[in-house]
CSV table of C-alpha atoms in Angstrom, one decimal:
chain,number,residue,atom,x,y,z
R,294,UNK,CA,0.1,-9.8,28.9
R,295,UNK,CA,0.4,-6.3,27.5
R,296,UNK,CA,0.4,-6.2,23.7
R,297,UNK,CA,1.8,-3.5,21.5
R,298,UNK,CA,1.7,-3.1,17.8
R,299,UNK,CA,4.7,-1.1,16.1
R,300,UNK,CA,4.8,0.3,12.7
R,301,UNK,CA,7.7,-0.7,10.3
R,302,UNK,CA,9.7,2.1,8.9
R,303,UNK,CA,10.8,5.5,10.0
R,304,UNK,CA,8.8,5.5,13.3
R,305,UNK,CA,10.3,2.2,14.5
R,306,UNK,CA,13.7,3.3,16.0
R,307,UNK,CA,12.1,6.0,18.2
R,308,UNK,CA,9.1,3.7,19.2
R,309,UNK,CA,11.6,1.1,20.3
R,310,UNK,CA,13.6,3.6,22.3
R,311,UNK,CA,10.5,4.8,24.1
R,312,UNK,CA,9.4,1.4,25.0
R,313,UNK,CA,12.9,0.6,26.2
R,314,UNK,CA,12.6,3.7,28.5
R,315,UNK,CA,9.7,2.0,30.4
R,316,UNK,CA,11.4,-1.3,30.6
R,317,UNK,CA,10.3,-3.1,27.4
R,318,UNK,CA,12.9,-4.3,25.1
R,319,UNK,CA,11.8,-5.0,21.5
R,320,UNK,CA,15.2,-4.0,19.9
R,321,UNK,CA,15.2,-7.4,18.1
R,322,UNK,CA,12.9,-5.7,15.5
R,323,UNK,CA,15.7,-3.3,14.6
R,324,UNK,CA,18.1,-6.1,13.5
R,325,UNK,CA,17.9,-6.3,9.8
R,326,UNK,CA,18.3,-10.0,9.9
R,327,UNK,CA,15.1,-10.4,12.0
R,328,UNK,CA,12.2,-12.1,10.3
R,329,UNK,CA,9.9,-12.5,13.3
R,330,UNK,CA,6.8,-10.3,13.2
R,331,UNK,CA,5.8,-11.0,16.9
R,332,UNK,CA,8.1,-11.1,19.8
R,333,UNK,CA,7.9,-11.2,23.6
R,334,UNK,CA,10.1,-8.9,25.5
R,335,UNK,CA,13.0,-10.5,27.5
R,336,UNK,CA,11.1,-10.0,30.8
R,337,UNK,CA,7.9,-11.9,29.4
R,338,UNK,CA,6.0,-8.8,30.2
R,339,UNK,CA,4.7,-7.7,26.9
R,340,UNK,CA,4.3,-8.8,23.3
R,341,UNK,CA,4.8,-6.8,20.1
R,342,UNK,CA,3.8,-7.2,16.6
R,343,UNK,CA,5.6,-5.5,13.7
R,344,UNK,CA,3.2,-4.5,11.0
R,345,UNK,CA,2.9,-2.2,8.1
R,346,UNK,CA,2.2,1.5,9.0
R,347,UNK,CA,-1.3,1.5,7.8
R,348,UNK,CA,-2.1,-1.8,9.5
R,349,UNK,CA,-1.3,-0.4,13.1
R,350,UNK,CA,-4.7,1.0,13.7
R,351,UNK,CA,-6.4,-2.2,12.5
R,352,UNK,CA,-4.7,-4.3,15.0
R,353,UNK,CA,-5.6,-1.8,17.9
R,354,UNK,CA,-9.3,-1.5,16.4
R,355,UNK,CA,-9.9,-5.2,16.6
R,356,UNK,CA,-8.3,-5.4,20.0
R,357,UNK,CA,-5.4,-7.7,18.9
R,358,UNK,CA,-3.1,-5.1,20.5
R,359,UNK,CA,-4.0,-3.0,23.4
R,360,UNK,CA,-1.6,-0.3,22.5
R,361,UNK,CA,-0.1,1.0,19.2
R,362,UNK,CA,2.3,3.6,18.0
R,363,UNK,CA,1.3,5.4,14.7
R,364,UNK,CA,1.7,8.6,12.9
R,365,UNK,CA,-1.0,11.2,13.2
R,366,UNK,CA,-1.3,11.4,9.3
R,367,UNK,CA,-2.5,7.7,9.4
R,368,UNK,CA,-5.1,8.5,12.1
R,369,UNK,CA,-6.2,11.4,9.8
R,370,UNK,CA,-6.5,9.3,6.8
R,371,UNK,CA,-8.1,6.2,8.2
R,372,UNK,CA,-10.1,7.7,11.0
R,373,UNK,CA,-9.9,4.4,13.1
R,374,UNK,CA,-12.0,3.7,16.1
R,375,UNK,CA,-9.2,3.9,18.6
R,376,UNK,CA,-8.5,6.0,21.8
R,377,UNK,CA,-5.9,8.8,21.2
R,378,UNK,CA,-3.6,9.0,24.1
R,379,UNK,CA,-0.5,11.0,23.7
R,380,UNK,CA,1.6,12.9,21.3
R,381,UNK,CA,5.0,11.2,21.3
R,382,UNK,CA,6.8,14.1,19.8
R,383,UNK,CA,9.0,12.1,17.3
R,384,UNK,CA,8.3,11.5,13.6
R,385,UNK,CA,7.7,15.2,12.7
R,386,UNK,CA,6.3,15.7,9.3
R,387,UNK,CA,3.7,17.7,7.5
R,388,UNK,CA,0.8,16.9,5.0
R,389,UNK,CA,1.3,19.3,2.2
R,390,UNK,CA,0.1,20.2,-1.3
R,391,UNK,CA,3.0,20.5,-3.8
R,392,UNK,CA,3.0,21.6,-7.4
R,393,UNK,CA,5.6,21.7,-10.1
R,394,UNK,CA,8.1,24.6,-9.6
R,395,UNK,CA,7.6,25.4,-13.2
R,396,UNK,CA,3.9,25.7,-12.8
R,397,UNK,CA,2.0,28.9,-12.5
R,398,UNK,CA,0.3,27.7,-9.2
R,399,UNK,CA,1.7,29.1,-5.8
R,400,UNK,CA,-1.3,28.0,-3.7
R,401,UNK,CA,-4.0,25.3,-3.7
R,402,UNK,CA,-6.6,28.0,-4.6
R,403,UNK,CA,-4.6,28.7,-7.9
R,404,UNK,CA,-5.3,25.1,-9.0
R,405,UNK,CA,-7.8,24.8,-12.1
R,406,UNK,CA,-11.2,23.8,-11.3
R,407,UNK,CA,-11.6,20.0,-11.9
R,408,UNK,CA,-7.7,19.7,-11.9
R,409,UNK,CA,-6.2,16.5,-10.7
R,410,UNK,CA,-4.3,15.9,-7.3
R,411,UNK,CA,-2.5,12.7,-6.9
R,412,UNK,CA,-2.2,11.3,-3.4
R,413,UNK,CA,-1.7,8.3,-1.2
R,414,UNK,CA,-4.1,10.1,1.4
R,415,UNK,CA,-7.3,10.3,-0.5
R,416,UNK,CA,-9.5,11.0,2.4
R,417,UNK,CA,-7.2,13.8,3.7
R,418,UNK,CA,-7.0,15.3,0.2
R,419,UNK,CA,-10.8,15.1,-0.3
R,420,UNK,CA,-11.4,16.7,3.1
R,421,UNK,CA,-8.9,19.6,2.4
R,422,UNK,CA,-10.1,20.5,-1.1
R,423,UNK,CA,-13.8,20.2,0.0
R,424,UNK,CA,-12.9,22.7,2.8
R,425,UNK,CA,-11.6,25.2,0.2
R,426,UNK,CA,-14.7,24.6,-1.9
R,427,UNK,CA,-12.5,23.7,-4.9
R,428,UNK,CA,-13.8,20.8,-7.0
R,429,UNK,CA,-10.6,18.6,-8.0
R,430,UNK,CA,-10.2,15.0,-9.0
R,431,UNK,CA,-8.3,13.0,-6.5
R,432,UNK,CA,-6.1,10.3,-8.2
R,433,UNK,CA,-5.2,7.6,-5.7
R,434,UNK,CA,-1.7,6.3,-5.9
R,435,UNK,CA,0.2,3.8,-3.8
R,436,UNK,CA,3.8,5.3,-4.2
R,437,UNK,CA,6.0,7.8,-5.9
R,438,UNK,CA,3.3,10.3,-6.0
R,439,UNK,CA,5.7,12.9,-7.4
R,440,UNK,CA,5.4,11.2,-10.8
R,441,UNK,CA,1.9,12.7,-11.0
R,442,UNK,CA,2.9,16.2,-11.9
R,443,UNK,CA,6.2,15.0,-13.6
R,444,UNK,CA,4.2,12.8,-16.1
R,445,UNK,CA,1.6,15.4,-16.4
R,446,UNK,CA,-1.3,13.1,-14.9
R,447,UNK,CA,-1.9,15.6,-12.1
R,448,UNK,CA,-1.5,19.5,-11.4
R,449,UNK,CA,-0.7,18.7,-7.8
R,450,UNK,CA,0.0,16.2,-5.1
R,451,UNK,CA,-0.9,15.9,-1.5
R,452,UNK,CA,1.8,14.1,0.5
R,453,UNK,CA,3.9,13.8,3.6
R,454,UNK,CA,6.9,16.0,3.7
R,455,UNK,CA,9.6,15.6,6.2
R,456,UNK,CA,12.8,17.3,4.9
R,457,UNK,CA,11.6,18.4,1.5
R,458,UNK,CA,14.5,16.6,-0.3
R,459,UNK,CA,12.1,14.3,-2.4
R,460,UNK,CA,10.3,17.4,-3.6
R,461,UNK,CA,13.3,19.4,-4.4
R,462,UNK,CA,14.8,16.4,-6.3
R,463,UNK,CA,11.6,16.1,-8.4
R,464,UNK,CA,11.3,19.9,-9.1
R,465,UNK,CA,8.3,20.4,-7.0
R,466,UNK,CA,7.5,22.9,-4.3
R,467,UNK,CA,5.2,23.0,-1.2
R,468,UNK,CA,2.3,25.4,-1.4
R,469,UNK,CA,-0.1,24.6,1.4
R,470,UNK,CA,0.2,22.7,4.7
R,471,UNK,CA,-2.9,20.6,5.7
R,472,UNK,CA,-1.6,19.6,9.0
R,473,UNK,CA,1.4,18.8,11.0
R,474,UNK,CA,2.1,15.1,12.0
R,475,UNK,CA,4.0,13.3,14.8
R,476,UNK,CA,3.8,9.8,16.3
R,477,UNK,CA,0.8,9.1,18.6
R,478,UNK,CA,0.2,6.6,21.3
R,479,UNK,CA,-3.3,4.9,20.6
R,480,UNK,CA,-5.2,2.3,22.6
R,481,UNK,CA,-8.1,-0.3,22.1
R,482,UNK,CA,-11.0,1.8,23.5
R,483,UNK,CA,-12.4,-1.0,25.6
R,484,UNK,CA,-9.2,-2.3,26.9
R,485,UNK,CA,-8.4,1.3,28.0
R,486,UNK,CA,-11.7,1.6,29.8
R,487,UNK,CA,-11.5,-1.8,31.4
R,488,UNK,CA,-7.8,-1.3,32.2
R,489,UNK,CA,-6.9,-4.7,31.2
R,490,UNK,CA,-3.4,-5.8,32.2
R,491,UNK,CA,-2.8,-2.5,34.0
R,492,UNK,CA,-2.9,-0.7,30.9
R,493,UNK,CA,-3.3,2.8,32.5
R,494,UNK,CA,0.0,2.2,34.4
R,495,UNK,CA,1.8,1.5,31.3
R,496,UNK,CA,0.3,4.6,29.6
R,497,UNK,CA,1.3,6.7,32.7
R,498,UNK,CA,4.9,5.4,32.3
R,499,UNK,CA,5.0,6.1,28.6
R,500,UNK,CA,3.6,9.7,29.1
R,501,UNK,CA,6.3,10.3,31.8
R,502,UNK,CA,9.1,9.0,29.4
R,503,UNK,CA,7.9,11.3,26.7
R,504,UNK,CA,7.8,14.3,29.1
R,505,UNK,CA,11.3,13.5,30.2
R,506,UNK,CA,12.6,13.2,26.6
R,507,UNK,CA,11.0,16.4,25.6
Q,266,UNK,CA,6.7,8.4,-28.5
Q,267,UNK,CA,5.7,5.1,-27.2
Q,268,UNK,CA,5.0,5.2,-23.4
Q,269,UNK,CA,5.1,2.0,-21.2
Q,270,UNK,CA,4.5,1.8,-17.5
Q,271,UNK,CA,6.2,-1.1,-15.6
Q,272,UNK,CA,5.6,-2.4,-12.0
Q,273,UNK,CA,8.2,-2.4,-9.4
Q,274,UNK,CA,9.0,-5.9,-7.8
Q,275,UNK,CA,8.5,-9.4,-8.9
Q,276,UNK,CA,7.3,-8.8,-12.4
Q,277,UNK,CA,9.9,-6.3,-13.5
Q,278,UNK,CA,12.8,-8.6,-14.7
Q,279,UNK,CA,10.5,-10.6,-17.0
Q,280,UNK,CA,8.8,-7.5,-18.2
Q,281,UNK,CA,12.2,-6.0,-19.1
Q,282,UNK,CA,13.3,-9.1,-20.8
Q,283,UNK,CA,10.1,-9.0,-22.9
Q,284,UNK,CA,10.5,-5.4,-24.0
Q,285,UNK,CA,14.2,-6.1,-25.0
Q,286,UNK,CA,12.9,-8.9,-27.2
Q,287,UNK,CA,11.0,-6.3,-29.2
Q,288,UNK,CA,14.0,-3.8,-29.1
Q,289,UNK,CA,13.3,-1.6,-26.3
Q,290,UNK,CA,16.0,-1.6,-23.6
Q,291,UNK,CA,14.9,-0.4,-20.1
Q,292,UNK,CA,17.4,-2.5,-18.3
Q,293,UNK,CA,18.6,0.6,-16.3
Q,294,UNK,CA,15.5,0.0,-14.0
Q,295,UNK,CA,17.1,-3.3,-12.9
Q,296,UNK,CA,20.2,-1.5,-11.6
Q,297,UNK,CA,19.8,-1.4,-7.9
Q,298,UNK,CA,21.7,2.0,-7.8
Q,299,UNK,CA,19.0,3.5,-10.3
Q,300,UNK,CA,16.9,6.1,-8.9
Q,301,UNK,CA,15.2,7.4,-12.0
Q,302,UNK,CA,11.5,6.5,-12.3
Q,303,UNK,CA,11.3,7.6,-15.9
Q,304,UNK,CA,13.7,6.7,-18.6
Q,305,UNK,CA,13.9,6.8,-22.4
Q,306,UNK,CA,15.2,3.7,-24.2
Q,307,UNK,CA,18.8,4.1,-25.9
Q,308,UNK,CA,17.2,4.3,-29.4
Q,309,UNK,CA,14.9,7.2,-28.3
Q,310,UNK,CA,11.8,5.2,-29.4
Q,311,UNK,CA,9.9,4.7,-26.2
Q,312,UNK,CA,9.6,6.1,-22.7
Q,313,UNK,CA,9.1,4.0,-19.5
Q,314,UNK,CA,7.8,4.8,-16.0
Q,315,UNK,CA,8.6,2.5,-13.1
Q,316,UNK,CA,5.8,2.7,-10.5
Q,317,UNK,CA,4.3,0.6,-7.6
Q,318,UNK,CA,2.4,-2.4,-8.7
Q,319,UNK,CA,-1.0,-1.0,-7.9
Q,320,UNK,CA,-0.3,2.2,-9.7
Q,321,UNK,CA,0.3,0.7,-13.1
Q,322,UNK,CA,-3.4,0.7,-14.2
Q,323,UNK,CA,-3.8,4.2,-13.0
Q,324,UNK,CA,-1.2,5.5,-15.4
Q,325,UNK,CA,-2.8,3.6,-18.2
Q,326,UNK,CA,-6.3,4.5,-17.3
Q,327,UNK,CA,-5.3,8.3,-17.4
Q,328,UNK,CA,-3.5,7.8,-20.7
Q,329,UNK,CA,-0.1,8.8,-19.2
Q,330,UNK,CA,1.2,5.6,-20.6
Q,331,UNK,CA,-0.1,3.8,-23.6
Q,332,UNK,CA,0.9,0.4,-22.5
Q,333,UNK,CA,1.3,-1.3,-19.1
Q,334,UNK,CA,2.4,-4.6,-17.8
Q,335,UNK,CA,0.6,-5.8,-14.6
Q,336,UNK,CA,-0.6,-8.9,-12.8
Q,337,UNK,CA,-4.1,-10.2,-13.3
Q,338,UNK,CA,-4.6,-10.1,-9.5
Q,339,UNK,CA,-4.4,-6.2,-9.7
Q,340,UNK,CA,-6.8,-6.1,-12.6
Q,341,UNK,CA,-9.3,-8.3,-10.8
Q,342,UNK,CA,-8.8,-6.2,-7.6
Q,343,UNK,CA,-9.1,-2.7,-9.0
Q,344,UNK,CA,-11.2,-3.3,-12.1
Q,345,UNK,CA,-9.5,-0.4,-14.0
Q,346,UNK,CA,-11.0,1.0,-17.4
Q,347,UNK,CA,-8.2,-0.5,-19.6
Q,348,UNK,CA,-8.0,-2.7,-22.7
Q,349,UNK,CA,-6.8,-6.2,-21.7
Q,350,UNK,CA,-4.5,-7.1,-24.7
Q,351,UNK,CA,-2.4,-10.5,-23.8
Q,352,UNK,CA,-1.6,-13.0,-21.3
Q,353,UNK,CA,2.3,-12.7,-21.1
Q,354,UNK,CA,2.7,-15.9,-19.3
Q,355,UNK,CA,5.1,-15.0,-16.5
Q,356,UNK,CA,4.5,-14.1,-12.9
Q,357,UNK,CA,2.5,-17.2,-12.4
Q,358,UNK,CA,0.7,-17.3,-8.8
Q,359,UNK,CA,-2.8,-17.8,-7.6
Q,360,UNK,CA,-5.3,-16.0,-5.4
Q,361,UNK,CA,-6.1,-18.3,-2.5
Q,362,UNK,CA,-7.9,-18.7,0.9
Q,363,UNK,CA,-5.7,-20.0,3.6
Q,364,UNK,CA,-6.2,-20.9,7.3
Q,365,UNK,CA,-4.1,-22.0,10.2
Q,366,UNK,CA,-2.9,-25.6,9.8
Q,367,UNK,CA,-4.1,-26.2,13.3
Q,368,UNK,CA,-7.6,-24.8,12.7
Q,369,UNK,CA,-10.6,-27.2,12.0
Q,370,UNK,CA,-11.3,-25.5,8.6
Q,371,UNK,CA,-10.3,-27.2,5.4
Q,372,UNK,CA,-12.4,-25.2,3.0
Q,373,UNK,CA,-13.8,-21.6,2.9
Q,374,UNK,CA,-17.2,-23.1,3.4
Q,375,UNK,CA,-16.1,-24.5,6.8
Q,376,UNK,CA,-15.5,-21.0,8.0
Q,377,UNK,CA,-17.9,-19.8,10.8
Q,378,UNK,CA,-20.6,-17.3,9.7
Q,379,UNK,CA,-19.6,-13.8,10.3
Q,380,UNK,CA,-16.0,-14.9,10.7
Q,381,UNK,CA,-13.1,-12.6,9.8
Q,382,UNK,CA,-10.9,-12.9,6.5
Q,383,UNK,CA,-7.8,-10.5,6.4
Q,384,UNK,CA,-6.7,-9.5,2.9
Q,385,UNK,CA,-5.0,-6.9,0.8
Q,386,UNK,CA,-7.5,-7.9,-1.8
Q,387,UNK,CA,-10.7,-6.6,-0.3
Q,388,UNK,CA,-12.7,-6.5,-3.5
Q,389,UNK,CA,-11.7,-10.0,-4.7
Q,390,UNK,CA,-12.4,-11.4,-1.2
Q,391,UNK,CA,-15.9,-9.7,-1.0
Q,392,UNK,CA,-16.7,-11.1,-4.5
Q,393,UNK,CA,-15.6,-14.6,-3.6
Q,394,UNK,CA,-17.3,-14.9,-0.3
Q,395,UNK,CA,-20.4,-13.3,-1.8
Q,396,UNK,CA,-20.4,-16.0,-4.5
Q,397,UNK,CA,-20.3,-18.6,-1.8
Q,398,UNK,CA,-23.2,-16.8,-0.1
Q,399,UNK,CA,-21.2,-16.9,3.1
Q,400,UNK,CA,-21.4,-13.7,5.2
Q,401,UNK,CA,-17.9,-12.8,6.5
Q,402,UNK,CA,-16.0,-9.6,7.7
Q,403,UNK,CA,-13.2,-8.5,5.4
Q,404,UNK,CA,-10.4,-7.0,7.4
Q,405,UNK,CA,-8.4,-4.8,5.1
Q,406,UNK,CA,-4.7,-5.1,5.6
Q,407,UNK,CA,-1.6,-3.6,3.7
Q,408,UNK,CA,1.0,-6.2,4.5
Q,409,UNK,CA,1.9,-9.4,6.4
Q,410,UNK,CA,-1.6,-10.7,6.0
Q,411,UNK,CA,-0.4,-14.0,7.5
Q,412,UNK,CA,-0.4,-12.3,11.0
Q,413,UNK,CA,-4.2,-12.1,10.9
Q,414,UNK,CA,-4.8,-15.9,11.7
Q,415,UNK,CA,-1.5,-16.0,13.8
Q,416,UNK,CA,-2.7,-13.2,16.1
Q,417,UNK,CA,-6.3,-14.6,16.1
Q,418,UNK,CA,-7.6,-11.4,14.5
Q,419,UNK,CA,-9.1,-13.4,11.6
Q,420,UNK,CA,-10.0,-16.9,10.9
Q,421,UNK,CA,-8.6,-16.9,7.4
Q,422,UNK,CA,-6.9,-14.8,4.8
Q,423,UNK,CA,-7.1,-14.4,1.0
Q,424,UNK,CA,-3.7,-13.6,-0.5
Q,425,UNK,CA,-1.5,-14.2,-3.5
Q,426,UNK,CA,0.4,-17.5,-3.4
Q,427,UNK,CA,3.4,-18.3,-5.5
Q,428,UNK,CA,5.5,-21.0,-4.0
Q,429,UNK,CA,3.7,-21.4,-0.8
Q,430,UNK,CA,6.7,-21.0,1.4
Q,431,UNK,CA,5.4,-17.8,3.3
Q,432,UNK,CA,2.2,-19.9,4.1
Q,433,UNK,CA,4.2,-22.9,5.4
Q,434,UNK,CA,6.6,-20.8,7.4
Q,435,UNK,CA,3.6,-19.3,9.2
Q,436,UNK,CA,1.8,-22.6,9.7
Q,437,UNK,CA,-1.0,-21.8,7.2
Q,438,UNK,CA,-2.6,-24.0,4.5
Q,439,UNK,CA,-4.3,-23.2,1.3
Q,440,UNK,CA,-8.0,-24.2,1.1
Q,441,UNK,CA,-9.4,-22.8,-2.0
Q,442,UNK,CA,-8.2,-21.0,-5.1
Q,443,UNK,CA,-10.1,-18.0,-6.3
Q,444,UNK,CA,-8.3,-17.7,-9.6
Q,445,UNK,CA,-4.8,-18.1,-11.3
Q,446,UNK,CA,-2.8,-15.1,-12.1
Q,447,UNK,CA,-0.1,-14.2,-14.6
Q,448,UNK,CA,1.4,-10.9,-16.0
Q,449,UNK,CA,-0.9,-9.0,-18.6
Q,450,UNK,CA,-0.5,-6.4,-21.3
Q,451,UNK,CA,-2.8,-3.6,-21.0
Q,452,UNK,CA,-3.5,-0.4,-23.0
Q,453,UNK,CA,-5.1,2.9,-22.7
Q,454,UNK,CA,-8.4,2.1,-24.5
Q,455,UNK,CA,-8.4,5.2,-26.6
Q,456,UNK,CA,-4.7,5.1,-27.7
Q,457,UNK,CA,-5.4,1.5,-28.6
Q,458,UNK,CA,-8.5,2.5,-30.7
Q,459,UNK,CA,-6.7,5.4,-32.4
Q,460,UNK,CA,-3.5,3.4,-32.8
Q,461,UNK,CA,-1.5,6.4,-31.7
Q,462,UNK,CA,2.4,6.0,-32.2
Q,463,UNK,CA,1.8,2.7,-34.2
Q,464,UNK,CA,0.6,1.1,-30.9
Q,465,UNK,CA,-0.8,-1.9,-32.8
Q,466,UNK,CA,2.5,-2.8,-34.3
Q,467,UNK,CA,4.2,-2.6,-30.9
Q,468,UNK,CA,1.4,-4.9,-29.6
Q,469,UNK,CA,1.9,-7.4,-32.4
Q,470,UNK,CA,5.6,-7.5,-31.8
Q,471,UNK,CA,4.9,-8.1,-28.1
Q,472,UNK,CA,2.5,-10.9,-28.9
Q,473,UNK,CA,4.9,-12.6,-31.1
Q,474,UNK,CA,7.7,-12.3,-28.6
Q,475,UNK,CA,5.5,-14.0,-26.0
Q,476,UNK,CA,4.5,-16.8,-28.4
Q,477,UNK,CA,8.1,-17.4,-29.1
Q,478,UNK,CA,9.1,-17.6,-25.4
Q,479,UNK,CA,6.1,-20.0,-24.7
């Protein structure tokens, strides 16, 4: 049976719409009253797990799911050993550096040497500032990264920006874009290569559905 | 001005009750409509930040907050450079190993060599299995750890258990307790030593309030 792992949160509605377009109905996951984390579609063709964003690649890496849908940002941050199959187009956002509007900084390169950058994306931040050859201290946070500059703990943040509302509400402005992100289709490399459960047919169907939607 | 950092979630109501007992009212944080992450108490004596559980020690380590309230589990997992001041008594839970009820395992030592253990508490898990001299692979997850054994990705989990309801609902049973956890009062070491903003008086008041509540 085909197994798919889906991320909780912002990417879920579009992920479920895409799977529906290829005949797999997991819309139970969208019901706020649903508590199940594992369901089989009504035709008995495929099983889906619903997990935290960051856990999606883990389930695919370990082969517990053959396919997964996840943001490019997570792939860049965790660098999991999974096959990258398709850009699904939805979930557009960007990984950006932001600073206080009232600060003198208007670019990452303006930041002071050994300044602090708060981020949930420690690996991406490290990579970016290394590429600029700018030594900074990355402060790892789990949430509300915008509090870093507000409290004075850090000069800047690196975070995902979709509409920019959170930044504006907190008096922050974007200075640099590290990369753009969208949802991606990933697969367990061995399942993909061995084509278990006609995986390649499903991947083709999903690719076609994405092409039609675009 | 005294600065305190408080954790979102389960420990918040008791933390706010304790601060109220020493004359600091941050109950605005309990209002579901509140979006502020930083407030000053009505008497203008102290400021509080509301952050994710895991971020509390970061704000204290960097001196952005002089005091913080956080679960012992987070202190054990992150080993932050903060002063541990008092056991606040509330937020009781334990860090435990759990396995599938239907599995043959009834103790961590029954687990197969090189078996897998899923956990949000990678450091605590590693430390525990090292102390048993049992080589296992720790699978780092961010949420819904109980899916590890359910999907067959891992033989066991290490997770916080309060009532045990989540374990029971998922057909899991506890086999070993790593340690008991409660909420703790922590301080920025240097602020504590220099006694900035009469920190030691506040700590004494909080200790007395805890003693009265106990």
